[in-house]
mmCIF file of C-alpha atoms in Angstrom:
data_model
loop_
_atom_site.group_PDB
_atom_site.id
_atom_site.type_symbol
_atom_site.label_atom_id
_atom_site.label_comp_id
_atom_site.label_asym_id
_atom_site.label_seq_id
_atom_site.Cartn_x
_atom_site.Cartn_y
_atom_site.Cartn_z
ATOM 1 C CA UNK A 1 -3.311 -19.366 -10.310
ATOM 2 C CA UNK A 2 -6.425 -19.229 -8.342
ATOM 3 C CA UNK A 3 -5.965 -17.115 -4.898
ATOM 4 C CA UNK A 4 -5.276 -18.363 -1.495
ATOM 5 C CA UNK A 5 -6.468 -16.323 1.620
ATOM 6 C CA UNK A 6 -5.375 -16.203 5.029
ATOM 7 C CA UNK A 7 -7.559 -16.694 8.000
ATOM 8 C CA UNK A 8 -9.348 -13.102 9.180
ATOM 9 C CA UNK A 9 -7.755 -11.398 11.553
ATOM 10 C CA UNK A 10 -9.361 -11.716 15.260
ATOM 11 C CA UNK A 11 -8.787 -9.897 18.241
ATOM 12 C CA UNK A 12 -6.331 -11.584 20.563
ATOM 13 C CA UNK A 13 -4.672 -12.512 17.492
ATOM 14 C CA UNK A 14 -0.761 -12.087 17.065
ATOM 15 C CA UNK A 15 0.903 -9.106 14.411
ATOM 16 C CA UNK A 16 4.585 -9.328 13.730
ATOM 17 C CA UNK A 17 5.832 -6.186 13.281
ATOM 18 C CA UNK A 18 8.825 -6.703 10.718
ATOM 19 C CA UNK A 19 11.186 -3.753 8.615
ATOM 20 C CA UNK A 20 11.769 -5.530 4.879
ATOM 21 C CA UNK A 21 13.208 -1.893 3.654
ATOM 22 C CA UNK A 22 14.136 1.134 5.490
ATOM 23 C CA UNK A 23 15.141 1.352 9.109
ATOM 24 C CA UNK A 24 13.357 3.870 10.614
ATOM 25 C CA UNK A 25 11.746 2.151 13.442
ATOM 26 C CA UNK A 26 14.799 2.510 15.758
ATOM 27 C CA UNK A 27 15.200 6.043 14.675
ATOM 28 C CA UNK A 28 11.543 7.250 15.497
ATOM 29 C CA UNK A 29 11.064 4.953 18.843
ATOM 30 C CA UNK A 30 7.983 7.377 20.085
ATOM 31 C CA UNK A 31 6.414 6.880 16.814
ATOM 32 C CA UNK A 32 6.999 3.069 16.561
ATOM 33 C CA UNK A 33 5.354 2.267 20.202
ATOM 34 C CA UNK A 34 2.403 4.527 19.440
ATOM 35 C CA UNK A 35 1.857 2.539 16.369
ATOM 36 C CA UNK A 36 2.328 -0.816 18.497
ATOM 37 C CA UNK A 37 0.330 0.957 21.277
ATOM 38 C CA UNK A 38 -2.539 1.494 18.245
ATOM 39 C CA UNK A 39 -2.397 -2.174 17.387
ATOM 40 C CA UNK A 40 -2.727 -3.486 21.173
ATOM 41 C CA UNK A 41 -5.682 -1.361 21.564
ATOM 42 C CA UNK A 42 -7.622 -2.704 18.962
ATOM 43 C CA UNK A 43 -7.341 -6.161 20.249
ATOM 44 C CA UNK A 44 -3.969 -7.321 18.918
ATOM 45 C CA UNK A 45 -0.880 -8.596 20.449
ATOM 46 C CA UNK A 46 2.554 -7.531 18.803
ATOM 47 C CA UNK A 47 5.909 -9.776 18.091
ATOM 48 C CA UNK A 48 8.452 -6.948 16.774
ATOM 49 C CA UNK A 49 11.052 -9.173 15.016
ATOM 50 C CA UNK A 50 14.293 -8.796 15.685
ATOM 51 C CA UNK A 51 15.871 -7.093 13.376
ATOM 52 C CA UNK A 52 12.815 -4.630 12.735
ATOM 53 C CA UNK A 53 14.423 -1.999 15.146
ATOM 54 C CA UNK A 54 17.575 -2.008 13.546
ATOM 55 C CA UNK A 55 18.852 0.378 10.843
ATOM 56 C CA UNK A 56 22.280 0.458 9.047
ATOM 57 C CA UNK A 57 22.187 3.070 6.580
ATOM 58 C CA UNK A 58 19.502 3.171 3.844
ATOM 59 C CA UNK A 59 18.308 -0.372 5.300
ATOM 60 C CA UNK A 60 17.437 -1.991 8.447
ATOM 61 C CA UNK A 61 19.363 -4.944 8.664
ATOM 62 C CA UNK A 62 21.631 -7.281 6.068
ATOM 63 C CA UNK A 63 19.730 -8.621 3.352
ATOM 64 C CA UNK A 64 19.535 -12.133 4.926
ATOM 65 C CA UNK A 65 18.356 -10.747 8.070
ATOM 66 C CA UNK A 66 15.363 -9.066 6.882
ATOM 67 C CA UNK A 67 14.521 -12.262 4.829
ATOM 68 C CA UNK A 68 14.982 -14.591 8.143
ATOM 69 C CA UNK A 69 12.545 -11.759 10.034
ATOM 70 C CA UNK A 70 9.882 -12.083 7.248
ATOM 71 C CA UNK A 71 10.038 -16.122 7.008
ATOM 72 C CA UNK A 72 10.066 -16.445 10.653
ATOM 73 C CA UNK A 73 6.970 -14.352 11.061
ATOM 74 C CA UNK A 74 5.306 -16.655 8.457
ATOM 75 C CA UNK A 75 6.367 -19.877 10.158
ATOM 76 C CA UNK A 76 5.416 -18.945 13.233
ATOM 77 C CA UNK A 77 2.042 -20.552 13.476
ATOM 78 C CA UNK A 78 0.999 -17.811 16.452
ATOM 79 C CA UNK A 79 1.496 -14.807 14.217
ATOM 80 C CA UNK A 80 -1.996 -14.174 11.967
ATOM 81 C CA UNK A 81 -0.757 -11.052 10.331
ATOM 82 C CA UNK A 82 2.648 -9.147 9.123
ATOM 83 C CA UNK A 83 2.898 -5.715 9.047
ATOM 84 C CA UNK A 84 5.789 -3.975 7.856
ATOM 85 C CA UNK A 85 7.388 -0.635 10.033
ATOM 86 C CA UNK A 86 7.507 1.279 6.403
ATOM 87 C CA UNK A 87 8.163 1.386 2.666
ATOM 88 C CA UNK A 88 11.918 2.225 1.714
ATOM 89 C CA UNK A 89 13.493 1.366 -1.460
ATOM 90 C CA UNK A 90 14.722 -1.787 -1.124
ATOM 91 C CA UNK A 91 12.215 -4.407 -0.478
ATOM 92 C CA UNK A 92 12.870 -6.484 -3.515
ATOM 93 C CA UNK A 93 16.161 -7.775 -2.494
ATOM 94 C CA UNK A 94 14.189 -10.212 -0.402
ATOM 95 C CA UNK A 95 12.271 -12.084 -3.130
ATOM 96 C CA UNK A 96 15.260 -13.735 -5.098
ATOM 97 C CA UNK A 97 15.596 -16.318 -1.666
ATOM 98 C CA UNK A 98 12.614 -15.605 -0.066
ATOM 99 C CA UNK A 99 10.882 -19.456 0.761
ATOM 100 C CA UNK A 100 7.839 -18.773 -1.372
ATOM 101 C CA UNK A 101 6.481 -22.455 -0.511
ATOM 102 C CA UNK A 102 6.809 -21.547 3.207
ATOM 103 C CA UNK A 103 4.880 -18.916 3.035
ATOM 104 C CA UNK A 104 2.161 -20.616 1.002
ATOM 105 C CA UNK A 105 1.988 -22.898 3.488
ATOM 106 C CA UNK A 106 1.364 -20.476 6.494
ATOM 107 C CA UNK A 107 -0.496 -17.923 4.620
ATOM 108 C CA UNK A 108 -1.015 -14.586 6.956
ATOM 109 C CA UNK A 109 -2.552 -11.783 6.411
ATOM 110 C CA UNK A 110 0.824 -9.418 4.772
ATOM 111 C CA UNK A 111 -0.761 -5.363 4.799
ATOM 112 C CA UNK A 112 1.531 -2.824 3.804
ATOM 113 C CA UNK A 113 2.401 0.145 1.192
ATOM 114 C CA UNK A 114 5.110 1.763 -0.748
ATOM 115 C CA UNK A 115 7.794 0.375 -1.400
ATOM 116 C CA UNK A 116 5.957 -3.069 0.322
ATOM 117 C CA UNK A 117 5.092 -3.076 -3.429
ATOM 118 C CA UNK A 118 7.566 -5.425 -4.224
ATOM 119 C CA UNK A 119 6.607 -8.082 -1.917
ATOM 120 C CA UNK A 120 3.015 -7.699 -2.029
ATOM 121 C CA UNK A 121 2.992 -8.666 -5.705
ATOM 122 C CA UNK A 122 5.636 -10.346 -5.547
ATOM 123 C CA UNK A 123 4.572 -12.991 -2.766
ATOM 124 C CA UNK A 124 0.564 -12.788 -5.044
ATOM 125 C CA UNK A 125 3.036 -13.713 -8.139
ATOM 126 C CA UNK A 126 4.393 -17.052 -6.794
ATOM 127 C CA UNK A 127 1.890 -18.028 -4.590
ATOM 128 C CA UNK A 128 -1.728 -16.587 -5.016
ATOM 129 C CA UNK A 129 -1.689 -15.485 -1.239
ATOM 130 C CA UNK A 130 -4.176 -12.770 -1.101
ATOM 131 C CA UNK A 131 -1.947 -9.635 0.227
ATOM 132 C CA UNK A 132 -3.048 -5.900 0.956
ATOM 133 C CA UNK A 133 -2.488 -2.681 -0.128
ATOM 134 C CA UNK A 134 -3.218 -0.830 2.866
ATOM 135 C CA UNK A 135 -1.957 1.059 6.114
ATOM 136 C CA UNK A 136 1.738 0.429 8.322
ATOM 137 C CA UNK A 137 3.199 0.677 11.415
ATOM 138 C CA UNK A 138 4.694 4.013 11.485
ATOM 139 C CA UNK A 139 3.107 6.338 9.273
ATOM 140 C CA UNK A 140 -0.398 4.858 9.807
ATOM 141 C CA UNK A 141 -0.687 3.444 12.964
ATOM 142 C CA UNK A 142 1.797 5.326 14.238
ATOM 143 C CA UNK A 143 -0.146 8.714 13.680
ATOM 144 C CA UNK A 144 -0.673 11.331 16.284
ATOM 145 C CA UNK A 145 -2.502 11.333 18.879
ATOM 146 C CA UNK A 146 -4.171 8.012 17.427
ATOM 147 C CA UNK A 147 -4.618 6.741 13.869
ATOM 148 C CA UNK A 148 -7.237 8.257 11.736
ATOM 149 C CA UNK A 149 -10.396 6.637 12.196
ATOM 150 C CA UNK A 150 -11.331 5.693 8.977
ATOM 151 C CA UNK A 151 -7.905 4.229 7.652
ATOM 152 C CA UNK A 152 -8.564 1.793 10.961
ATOM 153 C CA UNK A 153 -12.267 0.981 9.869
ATOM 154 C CA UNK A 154 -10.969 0.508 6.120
ATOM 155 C CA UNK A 155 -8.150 -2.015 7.546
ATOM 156 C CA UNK A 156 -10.340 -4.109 9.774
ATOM 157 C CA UNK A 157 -13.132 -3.837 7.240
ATOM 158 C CA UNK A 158 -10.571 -5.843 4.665
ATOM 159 C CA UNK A 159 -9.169 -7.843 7.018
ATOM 160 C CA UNK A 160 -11.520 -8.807 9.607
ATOM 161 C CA UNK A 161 -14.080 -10.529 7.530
ATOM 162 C CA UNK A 162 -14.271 -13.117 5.269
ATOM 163 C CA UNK A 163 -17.227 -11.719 2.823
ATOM 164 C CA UNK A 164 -16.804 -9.106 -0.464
ATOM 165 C CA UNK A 165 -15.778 -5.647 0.750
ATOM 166 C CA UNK A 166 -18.034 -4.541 -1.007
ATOM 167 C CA UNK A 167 -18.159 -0.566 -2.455
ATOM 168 C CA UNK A 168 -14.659 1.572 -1.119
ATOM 169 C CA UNK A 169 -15.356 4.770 0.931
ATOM 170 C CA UNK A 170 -14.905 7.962 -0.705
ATOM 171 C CA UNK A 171 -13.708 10.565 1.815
ATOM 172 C CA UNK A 172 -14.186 14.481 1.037
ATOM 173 C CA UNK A 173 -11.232 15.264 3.483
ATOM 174 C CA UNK A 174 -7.467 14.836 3.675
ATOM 175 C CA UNK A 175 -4.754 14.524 5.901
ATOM 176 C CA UNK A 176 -1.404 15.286 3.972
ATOM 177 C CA UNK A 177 0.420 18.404 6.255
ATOM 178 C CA UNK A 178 4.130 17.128 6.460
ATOM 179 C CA UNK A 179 5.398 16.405 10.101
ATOM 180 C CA UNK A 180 8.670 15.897 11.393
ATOM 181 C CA UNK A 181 8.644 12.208 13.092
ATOM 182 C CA UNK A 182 11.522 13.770 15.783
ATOM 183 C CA UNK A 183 8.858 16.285 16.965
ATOM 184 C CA UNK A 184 5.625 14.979 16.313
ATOM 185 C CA UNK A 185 3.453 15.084 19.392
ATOM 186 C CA UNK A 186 2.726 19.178 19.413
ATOM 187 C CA UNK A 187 -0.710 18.672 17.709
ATOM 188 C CA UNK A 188 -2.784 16.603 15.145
ATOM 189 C CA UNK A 189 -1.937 16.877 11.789
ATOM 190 C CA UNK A 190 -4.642 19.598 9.807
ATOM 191 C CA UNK A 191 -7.514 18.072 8.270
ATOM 192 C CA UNK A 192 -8.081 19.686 4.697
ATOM 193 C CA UNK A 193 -10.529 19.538 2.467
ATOM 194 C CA UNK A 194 -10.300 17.590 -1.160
ATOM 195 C CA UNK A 195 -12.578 17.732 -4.057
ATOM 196 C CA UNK A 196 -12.183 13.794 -4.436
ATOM 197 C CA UNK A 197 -11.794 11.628 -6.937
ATOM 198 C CA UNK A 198 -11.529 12.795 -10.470
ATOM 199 C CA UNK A 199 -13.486 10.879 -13.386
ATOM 200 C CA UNK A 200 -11.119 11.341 -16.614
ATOM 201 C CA UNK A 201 -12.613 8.590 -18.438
ATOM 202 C CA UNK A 202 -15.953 7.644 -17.993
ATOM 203 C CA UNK A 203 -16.787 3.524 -17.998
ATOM 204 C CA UNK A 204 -16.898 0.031 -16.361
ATOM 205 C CA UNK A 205 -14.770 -2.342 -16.110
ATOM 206 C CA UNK A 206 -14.161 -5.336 -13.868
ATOM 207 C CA UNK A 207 -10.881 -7.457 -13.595
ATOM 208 C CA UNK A 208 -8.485 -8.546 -10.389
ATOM 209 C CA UNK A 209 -7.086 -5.805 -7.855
ATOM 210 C CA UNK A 210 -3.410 -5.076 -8.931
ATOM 211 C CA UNK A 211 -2.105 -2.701 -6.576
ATOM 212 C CA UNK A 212 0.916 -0.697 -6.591
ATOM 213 C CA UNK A 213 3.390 2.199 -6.087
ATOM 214 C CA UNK A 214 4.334 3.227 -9.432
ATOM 215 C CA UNK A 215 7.847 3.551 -9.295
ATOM 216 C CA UNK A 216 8.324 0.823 -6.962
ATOM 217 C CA UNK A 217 6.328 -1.306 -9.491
ATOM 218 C CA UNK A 218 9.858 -0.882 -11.822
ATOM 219 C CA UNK A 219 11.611 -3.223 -9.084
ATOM 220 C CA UNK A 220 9.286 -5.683 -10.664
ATOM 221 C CA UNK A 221 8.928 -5.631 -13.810
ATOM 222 C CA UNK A 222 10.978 -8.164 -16.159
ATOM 223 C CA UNK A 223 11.398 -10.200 -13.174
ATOM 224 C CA UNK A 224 9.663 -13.373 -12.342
ATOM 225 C CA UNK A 225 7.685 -11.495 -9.813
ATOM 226 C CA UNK A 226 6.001 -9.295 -12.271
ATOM 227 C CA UNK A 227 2.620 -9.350 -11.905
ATOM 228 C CA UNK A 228 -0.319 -9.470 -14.586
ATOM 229 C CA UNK A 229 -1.946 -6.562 -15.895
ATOM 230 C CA UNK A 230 -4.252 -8.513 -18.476
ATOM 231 C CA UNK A 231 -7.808 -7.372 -17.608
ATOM 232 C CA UNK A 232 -6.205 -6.107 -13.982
ATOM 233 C CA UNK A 233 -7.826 -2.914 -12.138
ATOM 234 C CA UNK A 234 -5.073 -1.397 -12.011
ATOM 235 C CA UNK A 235 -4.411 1.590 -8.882
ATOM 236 C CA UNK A 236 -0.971 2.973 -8.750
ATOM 237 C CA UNK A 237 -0.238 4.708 -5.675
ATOM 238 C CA UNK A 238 2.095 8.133 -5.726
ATOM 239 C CA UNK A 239 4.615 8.592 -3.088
ATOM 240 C CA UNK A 240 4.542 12.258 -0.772
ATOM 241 C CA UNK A 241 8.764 12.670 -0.909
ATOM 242 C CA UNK A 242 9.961 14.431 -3.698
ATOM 243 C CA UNK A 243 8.035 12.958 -6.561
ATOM 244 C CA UNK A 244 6.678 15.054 -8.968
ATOM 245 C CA UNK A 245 4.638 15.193 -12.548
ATOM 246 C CA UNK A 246 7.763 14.748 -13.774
ATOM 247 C CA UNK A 247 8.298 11.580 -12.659
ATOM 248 C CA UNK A 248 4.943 10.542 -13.191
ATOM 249 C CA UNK A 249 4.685 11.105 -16.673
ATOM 250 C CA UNK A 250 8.012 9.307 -17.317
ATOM 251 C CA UNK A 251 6.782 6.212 -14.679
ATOM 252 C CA UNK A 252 3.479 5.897 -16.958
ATOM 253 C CA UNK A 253 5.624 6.356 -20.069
ATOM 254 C CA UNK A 254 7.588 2.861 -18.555
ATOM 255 C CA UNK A 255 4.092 1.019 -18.307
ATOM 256 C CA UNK A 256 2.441 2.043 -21.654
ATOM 257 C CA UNK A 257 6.226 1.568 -23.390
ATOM 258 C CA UNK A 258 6.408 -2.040 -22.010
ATOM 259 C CA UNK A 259 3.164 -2.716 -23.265
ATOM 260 C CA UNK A 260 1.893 -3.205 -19.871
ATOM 261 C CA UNK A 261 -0.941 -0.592 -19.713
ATOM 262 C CA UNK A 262 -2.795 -1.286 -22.527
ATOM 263 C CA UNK A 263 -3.498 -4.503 -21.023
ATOM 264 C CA UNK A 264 -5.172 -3.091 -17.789
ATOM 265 C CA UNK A 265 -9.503 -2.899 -17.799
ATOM 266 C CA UNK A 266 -8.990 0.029 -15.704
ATOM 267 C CA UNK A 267 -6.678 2.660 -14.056
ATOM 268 C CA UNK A 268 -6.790 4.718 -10.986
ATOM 269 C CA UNK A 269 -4.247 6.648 -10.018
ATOM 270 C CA UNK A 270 -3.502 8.097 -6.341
ATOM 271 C CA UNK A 271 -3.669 11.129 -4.646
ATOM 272 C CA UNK A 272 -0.472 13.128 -4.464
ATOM 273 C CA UNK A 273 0.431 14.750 -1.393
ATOM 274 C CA UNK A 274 0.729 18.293 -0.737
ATOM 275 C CA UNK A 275 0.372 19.625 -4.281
ATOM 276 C CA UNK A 276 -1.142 22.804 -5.747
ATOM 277 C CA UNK A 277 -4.909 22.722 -8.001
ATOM 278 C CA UNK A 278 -2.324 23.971 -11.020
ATOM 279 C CA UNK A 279 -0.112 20.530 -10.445
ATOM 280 C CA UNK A 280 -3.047 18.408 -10.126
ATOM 281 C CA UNK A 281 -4.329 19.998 -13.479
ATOM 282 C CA UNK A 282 -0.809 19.243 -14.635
ATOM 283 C CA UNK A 283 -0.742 15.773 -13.030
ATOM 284 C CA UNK A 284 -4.545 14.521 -15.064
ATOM 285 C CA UNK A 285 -3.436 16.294 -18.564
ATOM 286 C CA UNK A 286 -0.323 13.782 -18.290
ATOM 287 C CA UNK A 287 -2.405 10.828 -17.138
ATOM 288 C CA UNK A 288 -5.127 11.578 -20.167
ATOM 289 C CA UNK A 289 -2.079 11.599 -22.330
ATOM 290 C CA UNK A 290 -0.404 8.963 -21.526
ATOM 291 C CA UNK A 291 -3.692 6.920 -21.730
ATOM 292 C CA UNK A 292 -5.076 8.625 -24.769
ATOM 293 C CA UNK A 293 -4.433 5.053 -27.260
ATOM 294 C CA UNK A 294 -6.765 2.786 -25.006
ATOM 295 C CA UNK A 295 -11.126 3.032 -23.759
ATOM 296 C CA UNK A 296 -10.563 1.648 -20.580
ATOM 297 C CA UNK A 297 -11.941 4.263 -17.659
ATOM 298 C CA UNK A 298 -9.388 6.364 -15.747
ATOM 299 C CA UNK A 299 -9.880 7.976 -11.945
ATOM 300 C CA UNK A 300 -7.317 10.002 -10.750
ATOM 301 C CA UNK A 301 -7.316 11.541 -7.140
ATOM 302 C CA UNK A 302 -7.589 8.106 -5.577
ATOM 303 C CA UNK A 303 -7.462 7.156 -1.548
ATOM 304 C CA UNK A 304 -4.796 4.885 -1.289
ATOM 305 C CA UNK A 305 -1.295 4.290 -0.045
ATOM 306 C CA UNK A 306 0.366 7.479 0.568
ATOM 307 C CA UNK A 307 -2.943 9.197 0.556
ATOM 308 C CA UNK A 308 -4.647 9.549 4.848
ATOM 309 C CA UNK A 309 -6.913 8.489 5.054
ATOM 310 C CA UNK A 310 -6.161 5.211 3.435
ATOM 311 C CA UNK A 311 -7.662 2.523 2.264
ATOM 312 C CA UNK A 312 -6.769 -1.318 2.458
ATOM 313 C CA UNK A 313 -7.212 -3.078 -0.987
ATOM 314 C CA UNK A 314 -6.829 -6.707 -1.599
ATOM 315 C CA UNK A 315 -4.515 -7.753 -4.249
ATOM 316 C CA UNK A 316 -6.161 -10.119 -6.566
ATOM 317 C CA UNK A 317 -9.673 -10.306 -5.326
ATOM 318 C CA UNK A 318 -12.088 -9.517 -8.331
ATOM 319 C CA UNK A 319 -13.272 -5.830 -8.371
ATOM 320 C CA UNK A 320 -15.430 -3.858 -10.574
ATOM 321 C CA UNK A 321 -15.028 0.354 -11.455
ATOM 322 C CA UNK A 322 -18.332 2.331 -12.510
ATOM 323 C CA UNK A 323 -17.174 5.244 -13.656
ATOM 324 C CA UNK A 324 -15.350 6.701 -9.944
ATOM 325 C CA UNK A 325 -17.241 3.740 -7.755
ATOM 326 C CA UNK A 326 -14.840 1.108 -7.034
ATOM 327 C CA UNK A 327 -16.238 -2.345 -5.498
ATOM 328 C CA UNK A 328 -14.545 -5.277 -4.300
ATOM 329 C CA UNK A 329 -16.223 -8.352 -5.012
ATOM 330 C CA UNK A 330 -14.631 -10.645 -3.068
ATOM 331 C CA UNK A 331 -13.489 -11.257 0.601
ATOM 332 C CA UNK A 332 -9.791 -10.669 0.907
ATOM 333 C CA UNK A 333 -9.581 -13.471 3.983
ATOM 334 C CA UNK A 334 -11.579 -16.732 4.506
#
């Protein structure tokens, strides 16, 4: 399927602020109207759907609900982009009704991370819409005092205009201090210093952007919205709550044993939060392992996703790796 873009996003233009997982919006109010107060003052207006605000235990709203929020936003021929409040865990109980031919025929721009995952790829899957891997409301946007100024320049960069991206910042710093949401306006978060990405296979490669968090790429798999690794640049983000080496060993155990990662022309992994030099030695000995049967090159220490700064990666534009130098070849919006 070749890909479809949405328009580029232009100020005055209209983001729809919807909650396809957790419900935390309603729980961290200050948080959620700095994030919309981020958004108006870079030009955009903001429709909050109504059920984003809502939260009934591990989830926002009812399953239908969240769907109805996520179609509307797409129908509604005002709105030019969606942007989800936060991951969660449960994103992929949308995609069994969600109106895939609606959305193909409204295509926005859809930005989001974590567990987003699931309909990120699985909205590319059925449709070829053109989605992105890239910054939301709360943890993003909704940083204090402002968001970081290069995850903003690395959105609107991807989404702003319609030519290649072109080569992805590297950034020698890092943002990754944990901070309570309920008490989060004392100071900015520290800004540390980070050795970068790590080369643990040298090489080139070039293939489509496939995009993910790892675990929440297991939602996908053997589903109809799995998406295809063949020849993909593959760049599996690591959530910052309680993962571990553990569980990324036995996550990239999951790919390589469903035959999934040898097909990939290259992988990158993520940066993990708030880890020790020790676990990130740890962390590449299990990556170089797990990737030890196949040539293709392998970066570890990525910017993406759970990583601040952050960047914003189109899924399924054509990309090439040189060694740590990633470059998107293609625009992400037309």
């Amino acid at each position: 399927m070749r890909p479809s873009y949405a328009g580029a996003l232009r100020r005055g233009d209209t983001v729809a602020v919807v909650a396809p997982s957790a419900g935390l919006a309603g729980r961290f109010p200050r948080r959620t109207e700095r994030g919309i107060t981020a958004l108006r003052a870079l030009g955009y207006q903001v429709r909050v759907m109504p059920h984003a605000r809502e939260s009934r235990s591990w989830v926002s709203a009812g399953v239908e609900e969240r769907r109805a929020d996520l179609e509307q936003a797409f129908l509604d021929p005002g709105v030019a982009a969606v942007l989800p409040t936060i991951g969660g865990n449960h994103s992929a109980q949308l995609l069994a009704g969600l109106d895939m031919e609606l959305i193909a025929a409204h295509p926005k721009v859809l930005c989001g991370y974590s567990d987003i995952t699931s309909l990120l790829n699985g909205i590319h899957v059925a449709t070829g819409l053109v989605t992105f891997y890239g910054p939301a409301l709360l943890p993003q946007f909704g940083e204090y005092p402002e968001p970081l100024a290069e995850t903003v320049t690395a959105f609107q960069r991807a989404v702003t205009r319609p030519r290649p991206l072109g080569q992805v910042p590297e950034w020698d710093h890092v943002v990754d201090e944990f901070c309570d949401w309920g008490d989060d306006v004392r100071r900015p978060r520290h800004v540390g210093r980070t050795a970068g990405r790590r080369l643990l296979r040298a090489g080139s490669a070039t293939g489509r952007l496939l995009c993910g968090c790892l675990p929440t790429l297991r939602h996908l798999i053997g589903t109809p919205w799995q998406p295809d690794f063949t020849d993909a640049i593959l760049v599996l983000d690591l959530p910052d709550d309680g993962y571990d080496v553990r569980e990324l060993d036995a996550d990239l155990w999951h790919l390589r044993n469903a035959g999934l990662l040898g097909q990939v022309a290259a992988l990158l992994v993520g940066r993990m939060a708030r880890v020790t030099d020790e676990e990130r030695t740890r962390m590449d000995a299990v990556i170089r392992e797990v990737c030890a049967p196949f040539d293709f090159p392998v970066v570890s220490n990525f910017e993406c996703g759970h990583a601040d700064p952050c960047l914003t990666l189109p899924i399924g534009c054509r990309a090439a790796l040189c060694d740590s130098v990633l470059t998107v070849l293609e625009p992400g919006v037309s």
